[in-house]
Amino acid sequence: MLSAQLFSELGKKFGTFNEEHRGRDHVPDDSADVMAGGIITYFVFRVGKMILTDYDRNVTPLSNFGWDYIIRFQLWFIVMDCFFYSYHRSTHEFDFLWRIHQQHHRSKAPTMISSALAGHAQHFIEIILIPSMTTYIVPMSFHEQWVLYLCLAYVETIGHSGIRIHVANTNTWLSCLPFGADLNIEDHDLHHRYGKRNYVLMVSTQTGQANPRVGQDLRDNGGASGDQGILSCLTLAYLASTTFSPALQRFRLPTTPIYATLQALLLAWAASEAIFSIFYQIWALRTNRHRPSTNYDPKFLRDIVKKVLESNMSDNEHAVDDFDSTSLSSSPPSVGMRRRRHGTISSNPDSGYASSSSSASSSFSKQLHPEYNFITQRLSFDDHRAQDFRETARHWFHGAPFEEVRREDASQWMAWSLYGTPYEEVVKERRNSVTSGVRIERMERDADVGRDKLETVDYSVDLWEARAGVKLAGGTKSNVGVVRITLDKLKVMTRPLGLYLGIWAAQKYYKHKCRRMGFEERLYEGLRYWIRIPNGWKSSEVEESAPLLFLHGLGVGPVGYAPILNKLATDPDFQYRPIVILIQPHLSMSIFDTAYLTPPDASACNTSLKALAKLTFLARQDNRFEDQGFTTLSHSNGTIVHGWLLKGSPNLIRRSLIVDPVCFALWEPHLPYQFLYAPAKAPMSHLMRYFVSRELGVANVLQRHFDWISSVLWLSDVPEAYDPSKFAVHLSEKDAIVDTPRIRNYLAGEGLKEGEGLKVFPKQKHGDSMLGHGKGFNAVLSWLRGDC
């Protein structure tokens, strides 16, 4: 009662969050009985159960508190947070579980009494089940639980008060606050207001699942976003409880040799997992360091920007609309268009473009080069091509309505896109140049080529605005977040050591199996390959004898592609052809490999393949490999390496089949946004996020070594791109990673003929072509045989 009175006085003194827009919500009349049931359940079951099961009147209160209590106190809340996070987030992510929790979210601006407003299922889970499970793992005596539950009640009530004060969670401050993992009143108030993120007492900040607080800059990039994982927390709790708590004795197994051995093994496993989880977090923090910015030639960047903005300029109004069903987001496509005449977007109906009002823009950026089609055609705001561009581009800003995007937001994105650096660094570089006596305006310039980074960025934003048919507002920065993959926090989720050991064992087994099928491992310029060369093989101009080069994607390496690799190794049509498999540990969760966190770049891949070709094939007598080259098959992320080889070693890659490609149209946000940023909703999305995108090695590749400019593949880079016997692209209609409709539309617009060099397989998902059956798989084998 004293706490409630104190909180009430604080509320009157400091006010509540968002009170300028709405006051605090009252308890609905039809929910009064539910709330009353919650209060009764709390006292009867949480407090009453503790008295019935743990109270001993012969034990004095202070004698129950050991020196290890403060440690177990912290562990109890950490373990409870892990349980609560899994349960709470699941109720928000899955519709069939939302029914459990929706009663509690009737209040968008809750009060302290609202903490008890919930359905009966939620009361059972939160009041009885989760605390009981936690106490089983981290045992507590009656008096220890009494103090613990008082602190828990304090957090639950003040977290719903909405008082405009910064009061962090006191329960885990000792163990978690030093690592930046806290949750205060405003965080849970934001959770009720927006219905997402900030799911628990302290883990949300640590897992990158926190809503930004009022005034907090969305561009904060410090630190890695790591999820310690329930299993790691449980092993830590088990170790600490075993070490420090005599109360755990009642849960120990019988002292027979078998049970003693099992307990010793369990303790050893828990210790290994705990140590591994600590090292995993250290690796994540080190990996989070930003890579040096890129410095491409200004003319090269000019050409790249032109290619990007000229794409999808077809005047066919229905070219993109045919595929609306697979749009980037579930939000209505016209969100930014219905309100286009209001807010911050304006357009000039006469020219389709108005010059920027940004003070950073030079006079050079006021004159747009007439060479661009979208300048000569003067795209209006209502032009379907400008509408499609805006609807797509807004997902670089976390799906915000386009009218909320400001000039500064676009400049931030453009600076990252062209140079991999914050816009502030580009401005700082200009200021340093001026300070050192360099006068940019006196330097000679070439038409539409910027004379320094700032001028290039500003002019590119002008072109971007013209392509969108709008003028972005300047002024103060908005609340829009900008997707900058290599600058944003590294998003990593800890995996247990047991998982990596299982993957390692599977990889070793498959490597042994491949050796039995005639493969041997070789090293060329730092990259490893599995190579099988049939006895007596000689190259000729006949396609049936050309070596096959396979480039796998994200996953667990070649073992994940066992169905198609086994087929290639054993099928009579391929038994007399060499097979080369590039091993990529950084894409394969091979955490014990020395190359796990050092992915090769385009130069390294080309140098290695040239060395392989020279030492393995070109050095052979009486072969004509130089006239024939590799027949190359790539899948998913392997298509990026495929693109590097096509651009760097076109004489070695004579035939190319690209399946489920991620190398095309990398300037569009669908792939990075859906794979790394968009909330996971479907069960498969959660599995992909845990097992693929948030794995440390994969996150390192995608979030710290991603360079879209070097990774994107243009059809102009492909020799004989329009000959379907030399180059083909296979897409899957139901691909959850690749935006098949847009890639299909883009490639068709570039001249690939559907049904010949471009094929889309109905009802097929990402990777189905590699699974050993189905039309997609058979089409891959047919093309490799030359039956095309």
CSV table of C-alpha atoms in Angstrom, one decimal, residues 80-240:
chain,number,residue,atom,x,y,z
A,80,MET,CA,12.4,-16.7,-15.3
A,81,ASP,CA,13.1,-14.1,-18.0
A,82,CYS,CA,14.1,-16.8,-20.4
A,83,PHE,CA,10.9,-18.7,-19.8
A,84,PHE,CA,8.7,-15.5,-19.8
A,85,TYR,CA,10.4,-14.3,-23.0
A,86,SER,CA,9.6,-17.5,-24.9
A,87,TYR,CA,6.0,-17.5,-23.7
A,88,HIS,CA,5.3,-13.8,-24.0
A,89,ARG,CA,6.8,-13.4,-27.5
A,90,SER,CA,5.0,-16.5,-28.7
A,91,THR,CA,1.7,-15.0,-27.7
A,92,HIS,CA,2.4,-12.0,-29.9
A,93,GLU,CA,3.9,-13.9,-32.8
A,94,PHE,CA,1.3,-16.7,-33.2
A,95,ASP,CA,-2.4,-16.0,-33.7
A,96,PHE,CA,-3.6,-19.1,-31.9
A,97,LEU,CA,-1.7,-18.1,-28.8
A,98,TRP,CA,-2.7,-14.5,-28.9
A,99,ARG,CA,-6.1,-15.4,-27.4
A,100,ILE,CA,-4.3,-16.1,-24.2
A,101,HIS,CA,-2.8,-12.6,-24.0
A,102,GLN,CA,-5.2,-10.3,-25.8
A,103,GLN,CA,-7.3,-9.5,-22.7
A,104,HIS,CA,-4.2,-7.9,-21.1
A,105,HIS,CA,-3.6,-5.7,-24.1
A,106,ARG,CA,-7.0,-4.1,-24.0
A,107,SER,CA,-5.2,-1.3,-22.2
A,108,LYS,CA,-3.0,0.8,-24.4
A,109,ALA,CA,-2.1,3.1,-21.5
A,110,PRO,CA,-2.2,0.8,-18.4
A,111,THR,CA,-2.1,1.6,-14.7
A,112,MET,CA,-0.7,-0.4,-11.8
A,113,ILE,CA,-4.0,-2.2,-11.3
A,114,SER,CA,-3.9,-3.3,-15.0
A,115,SER,CA,-1.0,-5.7,-14.2
A,116,ALA,CA,-3.7,-8.1,-12.9
A,117,LEU,CA,-6.0,-7.7,-16.0
A,118,ALA,CA,-5.6,-10.9,-17.9
A,119,GLY,CA,-7.4,-14.1,-18.8
A,120,HIS,CA,-7.4,-17.3,-16.7
A,121,ALA,CA,-4.9,-19.0,-18.9
A,122,GLN,CA,-2.5,-16.1,-18.6
A,123,HIS,CA,-3.0,-16.1,-14.8
A,124,PHE,CA,-2.1,-19.8,-14.6
A,125,ILE,CA,1.0,-19.4,-16.8
A,126,GLU,CA,2.4,-16.2,-15.3
A,127,ILE,CA,1.4,-16.6,-11.6
A,128,ILE,CA,1.8,-20.4,-11.2
A,129,LEU,CA,3.6,-22.2,-14.0
A,130,ILE,CA,6.6,-20.0,-14.8
A,131,PRO,CA,7.6,-19.1,-11.2
A,132,SER,CA,7.2,-22.8,-10.2
A,133,MET,CA,9.5,-24.0,-13.1
A,134,THR,CA,12.0,-21.3,-12.2
A,135,THR,CA,12.1,-22.3,-8.6
A,136,TYR,CA,12.6,-25.9,-9.5
A,137,ILE,CA,15.8,-24.9,-11.4
A,138,VAL,CA,17.0,-22.3,-8.9
A,139,PRO,CA,15.8,-23.6,-5.5
A,140,MET,CA,14.7,-21.0,-2.9
A,141,SER,CA,13.7,-21.4,0.7
A,142,PHE,CA,10.4,-19.9,2.0
A,143,HIS,CA,11.9,-16.7,3.3
A,144,GLU,CA,14.1,-16.3,0.2
A,145,GLN,CA,11.0,-16.6,-2.0
A,146,TRP,CA,9.2,-14.1,0.1
A,147,VAL,CA,11.8,-11.4,-0.6
A,148,LEU,CA,12.0,-12.5,-4.2
A,149,TYR,CA,8.2,-12.3,-4.8
A,150,LEU,CA,8.0,-8.8,-3.2
A,151,CYS,CA,10.6,-7.6,-5.7
A,152,LEU,CA,8.7,-9.3,-8.5
A,153,ALA,CA,5.5,-7.6,-7.5
A,154,TYR,CA,7.2,-4.3,-7.4
A,155,VAL,CA,8.4,-4.8,-11.0
A,156,GLU,CA,5.0,-6.0,-12.2
A,157,THR,CA,3.1,-3.0,-10.7
A,158,ILE,CA,5.5,-0.2,-11.5
A,159,GLY,CA,6.0,-1.5,-15.0
A,160,HIS,CA,2.4,-0.8,-15.7
A,161,SER,CA,2.3,2.6,-14.0
A,162,GLY,CA,3.4,4.7,-16.9
A,163,ILE,CA,5.1,7.2,-14.6
A,164,ARG,CA,7.5,9.5,-16.5
A,165,ILE,CA,10.6,8.6,-14.5
A,166,HIS,CA,13.6,6.5,-15.3
A,167,VAL,CA,13.4,3.6,-12.9
A,168,ALA,CA,15.3,0.5,-14.1
A,169,ASN,CA,14.6,-3.1,-13.1
A,170,THR,CA,16.2,-3.6,-9.7
A,171,ASN,CA,16.0,-7.4,-9.8
A,172,THR,CA,18.7,-8.0,-12.3
A,173,TRP,CA,20.7,-4.8,-12.1
A,174,LEU,CA,23.8,-6.6,-10.6
A,175,SER,CA,24.1,-9.2,-13.3
A,176,CYS,CA,22.7,-7.6,-16.4
A,177,LEU,CA,22.9,-3.8,-16.2
A,178,PRO,CA,26.7,-3.8,-16.8
A,179,PHE,CA,25.9,-5.4,-20.2
A,180,GLY,CA,23.3,-2.9,-21.2
A,181,ALA,CA,20.3,-5.2,-20.5
A,182,ASP,CA,17.8,-3.2,-18.5
A,183,LEU,CA,14.1,-2.5,-18.9
A,184,ASN,CA,12.4,0.5,-17.2
A,185,ILE,CA,8.9,1.9,-17.0
A,186,GLU,CA,8.9,3.5,-20.4
A,187,ASP,CA,9.9,0.3,-22.1
A,188,HIS,CA,6.8,-1.7,-21.0
A,189,ASP,CA,4.6,1.3,-21.6
A,190,LEU,CA,5.8,1.3,-25.2
A,191,HIS,CA,5.0,-2.4,-25.4
A,192,HIS,CA,1.4,-1.8,-24.5
A,193,ARG,CA,1.2,1.2,-26.8
A,194,TYR,CA,2.6,-0.6,-29.9
A,195,GLY,CA,1.9,-4.2,-29.0
A,196,LYS,CA,5.3,-5.5,-29.8
A,197,ARG,CA,8.9,-5.8,-28.5
A,198,ASN,CA,10.0,-5.2,-24.9
A,199,TYR,CA,8.7,-8.7,-24.1
A,200,VAL,CA,10.3,-9.3,-20.7
A,201,LEU,CA,12.0,-7.8,-17.7
A,202,MET,CA,15.5,-7.4,-19.0
A,203,VAL,CA,16.3,-9.7,-22.0
A,204,SER,CA,14.6,-7.5,-24.6
A,205,THR,CA,17.4,-5.0,-24.6
A,206,GLN,CA,20.0,-7.7,-24.8
A,207,THR,CA,18.3,-9.4,-27.7
A,208,GLY,CA,17.7,-6.3,-29.7
A,209,GLN,CA,13.9,-6.6,-29.1
A,210,ALA,CA,13.4,-3.2,-27.5
A,211,ASN,CA,11.3,-0.3,-28.8
A,212,PRO,CA,13.3,2.9,-28.9
A,213,ARG,CA,12.6,5.1,-25.9
A,214,VAL,CA,11.3,8.7,-26.4
A,215,GLY,CA,14.1,10.8,-27.9
A,216,GLN,CA,16.3,7.8,-28.5
A,217,ASP,CA,18.0,7.8,-31.9
A,218,LEU,CA,17.1,4.9,-34.0
A,219,ARG,CA,20.5,5.1,-35.6
A,220,ASP,CA,22.3,4.0,-32.4
A,221,ASN,CA,24.7,1.3,-33.6
A,222,GLY,CA,26.8,0.6,-30.5
A,223,GLY,CA,27.3,-3.0,-29.4
A,224,ALA,CA,26.2,-6.4,-30.7
A,225,SER,CA,22.7,-7.7,-30.3
A,226,GLY,CA,23.1,-11.1,-28.8
A,227,ASP,CA,20.5,-13.5,-27.5
A,228,GLN,CA,22.1,-15.7,-24.8
A,229,GLY,CA,19.4,-18.4,-25.3
A,230,ILE,CA,17.4,-20.3,-22.8
A,231,LEU,CA,19.6,-23.4,-22.9
A,232,SER,CA,22.7,-21.3,-22.0
A,233,CYS,CA,20.9,-19.6,-19.2
A,234,LEU,CA,19.7,-22.9,-17.8
A,235,THR,CA,23.1,-24.4,-17.8
A,236,LEU,CA,24.5,-21.4,-16.0
A,237,ALA,CA,21.7,-21.6,-13.5
A,238,TYR,CA,22.3,-25.3,-13.0
A,239,LEU,CA,26.0,-24.8,-12.5
A,240,ALA,CA,25.6,-22.0,-10.0
